[in-house]
C-alpha atoms as an extended CHARMM CRD file, in Angstrom:
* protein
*
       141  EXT
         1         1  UNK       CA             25.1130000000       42.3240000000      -32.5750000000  PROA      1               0.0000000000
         2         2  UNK       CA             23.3160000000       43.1060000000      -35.9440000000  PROA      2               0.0000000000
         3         3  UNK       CA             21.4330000000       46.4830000000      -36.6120000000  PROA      3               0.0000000000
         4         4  UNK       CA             18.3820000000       46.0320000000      -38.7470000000  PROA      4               0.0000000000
         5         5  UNK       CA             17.3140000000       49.5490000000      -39.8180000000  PROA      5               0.0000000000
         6         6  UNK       CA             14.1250000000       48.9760000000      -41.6040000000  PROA      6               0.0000000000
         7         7  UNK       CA             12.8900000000       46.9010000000      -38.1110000000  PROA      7               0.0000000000
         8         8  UNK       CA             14.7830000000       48.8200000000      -35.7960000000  PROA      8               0.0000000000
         9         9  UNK       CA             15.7380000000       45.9040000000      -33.9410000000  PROA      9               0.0000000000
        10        10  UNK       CA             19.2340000000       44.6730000000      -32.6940000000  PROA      10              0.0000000000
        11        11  UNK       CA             19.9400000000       40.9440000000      -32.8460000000  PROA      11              0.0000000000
        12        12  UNK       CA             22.1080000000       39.4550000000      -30.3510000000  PROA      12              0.0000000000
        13        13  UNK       CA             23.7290000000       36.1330000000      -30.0420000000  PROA      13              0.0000000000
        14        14  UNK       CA             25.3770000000       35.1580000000      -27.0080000000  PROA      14              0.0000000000
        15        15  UNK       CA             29.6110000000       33.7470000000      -28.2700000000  PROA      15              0.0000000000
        16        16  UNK       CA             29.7790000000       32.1280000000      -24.5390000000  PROA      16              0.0000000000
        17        17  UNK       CA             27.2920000000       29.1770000000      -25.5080000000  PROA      17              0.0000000000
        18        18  UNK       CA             28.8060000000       26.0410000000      -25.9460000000  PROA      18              0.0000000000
        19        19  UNK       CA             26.8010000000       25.1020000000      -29.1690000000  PROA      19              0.0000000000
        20        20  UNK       CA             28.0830000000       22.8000000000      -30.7750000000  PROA      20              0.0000000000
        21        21  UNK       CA             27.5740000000       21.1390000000      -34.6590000000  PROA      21              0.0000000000
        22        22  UNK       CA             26.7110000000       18.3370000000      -36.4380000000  PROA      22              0.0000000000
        23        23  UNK       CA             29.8520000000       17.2680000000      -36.1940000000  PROA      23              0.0000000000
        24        24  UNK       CA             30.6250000000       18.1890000000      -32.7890000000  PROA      24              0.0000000000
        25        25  UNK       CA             32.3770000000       20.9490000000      -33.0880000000  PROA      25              0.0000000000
        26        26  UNK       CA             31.7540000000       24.0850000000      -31.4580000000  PROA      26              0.0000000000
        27        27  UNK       CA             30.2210000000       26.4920000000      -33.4670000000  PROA      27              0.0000000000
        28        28  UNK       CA             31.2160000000       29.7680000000      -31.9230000000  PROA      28              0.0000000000
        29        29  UNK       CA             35.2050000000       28.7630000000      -30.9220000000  PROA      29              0.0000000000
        30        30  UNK       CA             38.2340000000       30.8600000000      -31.6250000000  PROA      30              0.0000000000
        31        31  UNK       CA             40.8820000000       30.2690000000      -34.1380000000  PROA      31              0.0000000000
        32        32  UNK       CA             38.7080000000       27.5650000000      -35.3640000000  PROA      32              0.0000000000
        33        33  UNK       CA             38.8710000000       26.3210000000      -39.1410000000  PROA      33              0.0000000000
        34        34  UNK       CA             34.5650000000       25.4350000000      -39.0680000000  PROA      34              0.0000000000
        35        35  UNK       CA             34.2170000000       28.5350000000      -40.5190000000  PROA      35              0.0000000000
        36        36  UNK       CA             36.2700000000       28.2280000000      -43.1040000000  PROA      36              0.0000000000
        37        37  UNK       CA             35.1690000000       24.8630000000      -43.9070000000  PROA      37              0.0000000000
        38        38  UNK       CA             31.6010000000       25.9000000000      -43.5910000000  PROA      38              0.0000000000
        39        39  UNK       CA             32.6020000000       28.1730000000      -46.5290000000  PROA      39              0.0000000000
        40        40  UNK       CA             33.6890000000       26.0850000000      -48.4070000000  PROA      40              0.0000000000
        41        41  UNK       CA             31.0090000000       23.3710000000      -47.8740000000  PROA      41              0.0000000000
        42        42  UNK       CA             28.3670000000       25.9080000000      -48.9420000000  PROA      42              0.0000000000
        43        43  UNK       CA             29.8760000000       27.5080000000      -52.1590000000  PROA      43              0.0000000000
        44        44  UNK       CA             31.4990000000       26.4450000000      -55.2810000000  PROA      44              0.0000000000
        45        45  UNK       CA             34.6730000000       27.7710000000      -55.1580000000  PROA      45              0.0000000000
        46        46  UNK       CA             36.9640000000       28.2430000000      -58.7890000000  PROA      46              0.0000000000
        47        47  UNK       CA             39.6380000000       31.2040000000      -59.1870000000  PROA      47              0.0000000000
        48        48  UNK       CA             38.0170000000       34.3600000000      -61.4120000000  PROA      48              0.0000000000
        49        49  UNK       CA             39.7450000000       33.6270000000      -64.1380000000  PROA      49              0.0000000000
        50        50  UNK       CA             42.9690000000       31.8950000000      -65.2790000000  PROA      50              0.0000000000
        51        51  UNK       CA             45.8780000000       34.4740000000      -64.7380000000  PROA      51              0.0000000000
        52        52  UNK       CA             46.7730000000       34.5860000000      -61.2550000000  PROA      52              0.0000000000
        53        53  UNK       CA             47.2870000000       36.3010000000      -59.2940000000  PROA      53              0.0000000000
        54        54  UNK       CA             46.1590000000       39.5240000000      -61.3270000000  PROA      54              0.0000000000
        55        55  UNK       CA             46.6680000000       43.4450000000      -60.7740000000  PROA      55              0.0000000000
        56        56  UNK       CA             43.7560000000       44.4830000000      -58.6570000000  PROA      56              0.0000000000
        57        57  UNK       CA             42.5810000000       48.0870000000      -59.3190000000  PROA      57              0.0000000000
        58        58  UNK       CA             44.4940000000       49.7300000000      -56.6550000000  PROA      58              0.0000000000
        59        59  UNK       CA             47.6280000000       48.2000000000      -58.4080000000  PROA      59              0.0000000000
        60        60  UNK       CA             48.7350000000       44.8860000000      -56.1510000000  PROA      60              0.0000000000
        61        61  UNK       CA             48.5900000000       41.3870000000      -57.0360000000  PROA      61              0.0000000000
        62        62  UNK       CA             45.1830000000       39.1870000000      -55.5980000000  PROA      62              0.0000000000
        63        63  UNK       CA             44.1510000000       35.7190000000      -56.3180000000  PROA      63              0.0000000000
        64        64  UNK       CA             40.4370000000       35.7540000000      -56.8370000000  PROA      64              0.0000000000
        65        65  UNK       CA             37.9700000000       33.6950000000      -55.7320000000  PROA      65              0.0000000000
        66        66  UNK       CA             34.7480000000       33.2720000000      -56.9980000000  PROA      66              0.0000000000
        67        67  UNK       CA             32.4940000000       31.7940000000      -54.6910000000  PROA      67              0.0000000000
        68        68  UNK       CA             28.6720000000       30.3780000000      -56.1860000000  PROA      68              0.0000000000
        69        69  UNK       CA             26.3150000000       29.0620000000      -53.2370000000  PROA      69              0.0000000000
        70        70  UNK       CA             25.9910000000       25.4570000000      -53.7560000000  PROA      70              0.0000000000
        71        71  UNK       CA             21.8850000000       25.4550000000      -52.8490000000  PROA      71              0.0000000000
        72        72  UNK       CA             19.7390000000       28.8180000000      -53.7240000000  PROA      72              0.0000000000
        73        73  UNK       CA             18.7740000000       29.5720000000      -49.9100000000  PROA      73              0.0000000000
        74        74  UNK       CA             18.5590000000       33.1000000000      -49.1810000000  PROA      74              0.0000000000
        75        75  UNK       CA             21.8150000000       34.8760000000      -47.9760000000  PROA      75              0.0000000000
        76        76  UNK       CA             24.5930000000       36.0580000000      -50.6210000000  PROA      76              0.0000000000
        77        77  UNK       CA             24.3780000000       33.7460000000      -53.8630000000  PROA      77              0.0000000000
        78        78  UNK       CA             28.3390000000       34.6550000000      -54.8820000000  PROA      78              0.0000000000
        79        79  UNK       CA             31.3640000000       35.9470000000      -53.4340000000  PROA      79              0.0000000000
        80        80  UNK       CA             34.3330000000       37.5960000000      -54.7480000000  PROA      80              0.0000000000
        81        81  UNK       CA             37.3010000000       37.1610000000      -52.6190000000  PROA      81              0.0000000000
        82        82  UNK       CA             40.1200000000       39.2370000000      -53.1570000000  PROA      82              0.0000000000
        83        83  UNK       CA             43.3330000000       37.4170000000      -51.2260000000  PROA      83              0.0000000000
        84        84  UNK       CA             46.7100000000       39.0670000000      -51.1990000000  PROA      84              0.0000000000
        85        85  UNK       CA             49.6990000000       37.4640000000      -53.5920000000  PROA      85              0.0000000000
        86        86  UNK       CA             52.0990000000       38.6610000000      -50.9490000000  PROA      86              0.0000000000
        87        87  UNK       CA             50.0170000000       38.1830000000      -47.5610000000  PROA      87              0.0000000000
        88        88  UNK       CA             47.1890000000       35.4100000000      -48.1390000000  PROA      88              0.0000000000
        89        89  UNK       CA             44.9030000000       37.9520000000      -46.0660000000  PROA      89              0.0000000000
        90        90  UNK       CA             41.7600000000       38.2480000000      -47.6270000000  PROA      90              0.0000000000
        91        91  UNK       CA             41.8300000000       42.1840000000      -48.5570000000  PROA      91              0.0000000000
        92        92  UNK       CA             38.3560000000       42.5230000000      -50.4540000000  PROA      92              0.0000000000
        93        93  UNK       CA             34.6640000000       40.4770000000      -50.6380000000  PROA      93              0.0000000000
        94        94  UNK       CA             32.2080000000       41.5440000000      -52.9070000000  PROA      94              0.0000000000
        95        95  UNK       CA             29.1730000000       39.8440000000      -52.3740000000  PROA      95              0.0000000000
        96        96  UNK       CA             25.7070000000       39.8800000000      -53.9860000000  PROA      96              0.0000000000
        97        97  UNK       CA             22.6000000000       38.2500000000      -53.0690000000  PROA      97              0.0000000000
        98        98  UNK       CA             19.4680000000       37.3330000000      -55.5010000000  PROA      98              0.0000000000
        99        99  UNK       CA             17.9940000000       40.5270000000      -55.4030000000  PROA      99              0.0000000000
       100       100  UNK       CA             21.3910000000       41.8890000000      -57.4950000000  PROA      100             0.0000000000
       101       101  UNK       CA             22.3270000000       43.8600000000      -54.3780000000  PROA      101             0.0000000000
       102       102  UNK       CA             25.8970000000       43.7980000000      -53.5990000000  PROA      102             0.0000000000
       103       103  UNK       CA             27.9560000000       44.6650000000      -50.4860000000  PROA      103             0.0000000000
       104       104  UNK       CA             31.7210000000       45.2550000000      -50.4120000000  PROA      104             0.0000000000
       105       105  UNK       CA             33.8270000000       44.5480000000      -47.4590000000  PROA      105             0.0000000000
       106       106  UNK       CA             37.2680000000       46.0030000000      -47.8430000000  PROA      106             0.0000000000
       107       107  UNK       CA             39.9920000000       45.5580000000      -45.1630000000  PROA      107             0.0000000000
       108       108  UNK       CA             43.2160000000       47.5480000000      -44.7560000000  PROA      108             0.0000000000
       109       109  UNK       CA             46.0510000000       48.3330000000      -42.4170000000  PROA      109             0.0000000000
       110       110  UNK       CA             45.8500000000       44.5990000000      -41.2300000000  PROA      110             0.0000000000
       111       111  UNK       CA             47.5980000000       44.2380000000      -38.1950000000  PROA      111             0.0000000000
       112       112  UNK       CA             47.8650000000       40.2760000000      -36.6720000000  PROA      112             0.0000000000
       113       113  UNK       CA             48.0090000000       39.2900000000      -33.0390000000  PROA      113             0.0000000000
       114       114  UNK       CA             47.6500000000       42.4710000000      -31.7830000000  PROA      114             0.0000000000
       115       115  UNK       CA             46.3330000000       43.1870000000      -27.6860000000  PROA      115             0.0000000000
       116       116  UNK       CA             43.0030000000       44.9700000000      -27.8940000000  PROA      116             0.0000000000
       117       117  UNK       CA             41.2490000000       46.6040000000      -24.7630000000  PROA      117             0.0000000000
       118       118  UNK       CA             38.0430000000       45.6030000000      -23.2980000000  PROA      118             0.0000000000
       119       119  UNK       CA             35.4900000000       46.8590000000      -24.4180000000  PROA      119             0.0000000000
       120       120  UNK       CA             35.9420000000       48.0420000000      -27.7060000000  PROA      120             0.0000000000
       121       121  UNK       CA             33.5210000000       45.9810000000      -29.4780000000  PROA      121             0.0000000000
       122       122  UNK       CA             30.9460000000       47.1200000000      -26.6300000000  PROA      122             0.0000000000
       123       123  UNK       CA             27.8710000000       47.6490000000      -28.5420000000  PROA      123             0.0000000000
       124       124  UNK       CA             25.5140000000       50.6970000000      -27.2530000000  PROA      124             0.0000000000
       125       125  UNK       CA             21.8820000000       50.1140000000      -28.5690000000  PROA      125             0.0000000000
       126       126  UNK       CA             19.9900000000       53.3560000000      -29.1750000000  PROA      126             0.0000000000
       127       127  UNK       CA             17.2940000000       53.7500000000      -26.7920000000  PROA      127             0.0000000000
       128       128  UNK       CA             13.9210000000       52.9910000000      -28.5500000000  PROA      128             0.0000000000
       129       129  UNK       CA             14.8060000000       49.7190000000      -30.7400000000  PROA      129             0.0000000000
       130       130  UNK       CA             13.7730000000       46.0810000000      -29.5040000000  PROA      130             0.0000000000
       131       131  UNK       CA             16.4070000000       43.7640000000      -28.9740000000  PROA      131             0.0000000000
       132       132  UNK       CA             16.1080000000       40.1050000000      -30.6630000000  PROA      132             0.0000000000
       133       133  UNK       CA             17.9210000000       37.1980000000      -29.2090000000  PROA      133             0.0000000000
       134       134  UNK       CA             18.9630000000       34.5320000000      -31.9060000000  PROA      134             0.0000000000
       135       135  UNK       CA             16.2570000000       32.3380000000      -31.9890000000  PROA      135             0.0000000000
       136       136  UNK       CA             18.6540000000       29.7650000000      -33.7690000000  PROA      136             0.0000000000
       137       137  UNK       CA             21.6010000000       29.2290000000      -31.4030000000  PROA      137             0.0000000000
       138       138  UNK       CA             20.6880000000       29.3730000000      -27.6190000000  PROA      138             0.0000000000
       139       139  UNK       CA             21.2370000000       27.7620000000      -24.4480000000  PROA      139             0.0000000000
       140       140  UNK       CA             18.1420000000       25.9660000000      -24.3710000000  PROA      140             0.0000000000
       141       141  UNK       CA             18.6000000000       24.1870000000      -27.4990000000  PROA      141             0.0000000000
């Protein structure tokens, strides 16, 4: 699910569809590494700068990525990704798109493996905004 304010609309995309890639791989799998490498495939990647890892400003050590998208298509044009000396878990992502607007993602009390109940990512749609299905991944396609 994705709220977009300014439409009020929800988009939805279905995780049960088998869609697959290019490649063959499934698109929506988990533990998978095509997201990673999807990453990867789509941005120049180089560390921030040459001393790493470095003090981030809450005091612990990060490598930094800086991530450049390889073709100007819409989306977020760079990434920083702030990944734990001690851990390897990404911590921090500051990303900006062409527009100069930036969004921060910031991730703590990271706990791995951990038994969640159903349910908790149920989404509940307010009552007056339309709901969009993915027009890009579905089962027809």
């Amino acid at each position: 699910w994705i709220y977009i304010k300014s439409k009020n609309a929800v988009g939805k995309q279905d995780l049960t569809i088998q869609k697959k890639n290019k490649a063959g791989k499934l698109i929506f799998s988990a533990n998978s590494k095509e997201g990673l490498y999807r990453l990867f495939r789509k941005y120049h990647y180089k560390f921030d700068s040459t001393k790493q890892p470095r003090k981030g400003e809450d005091g612990n050590l990060y490598f930094v990525l800086d991530l450049e998208q390889r073709e100007k298509i819409g989306g977020f044009e760079n990434i920083l990704l702030f990944v734990d000396a001690k851990t390897y878990l990404i911590k921090k992502a500051i990303a900006s798109d062409s527009r100069g607007k930036t969004t921060t993602l910031e991730f703590s009390n990271i706990a791995l493996n951990q038994e969640l109940e159903d349910g908790l990512f149920k989404y509940h749609i307010s009552g007056n905004s339309k709901i969009v299905n993915n027009p890009l991944v579905s089962d027809n396609q």
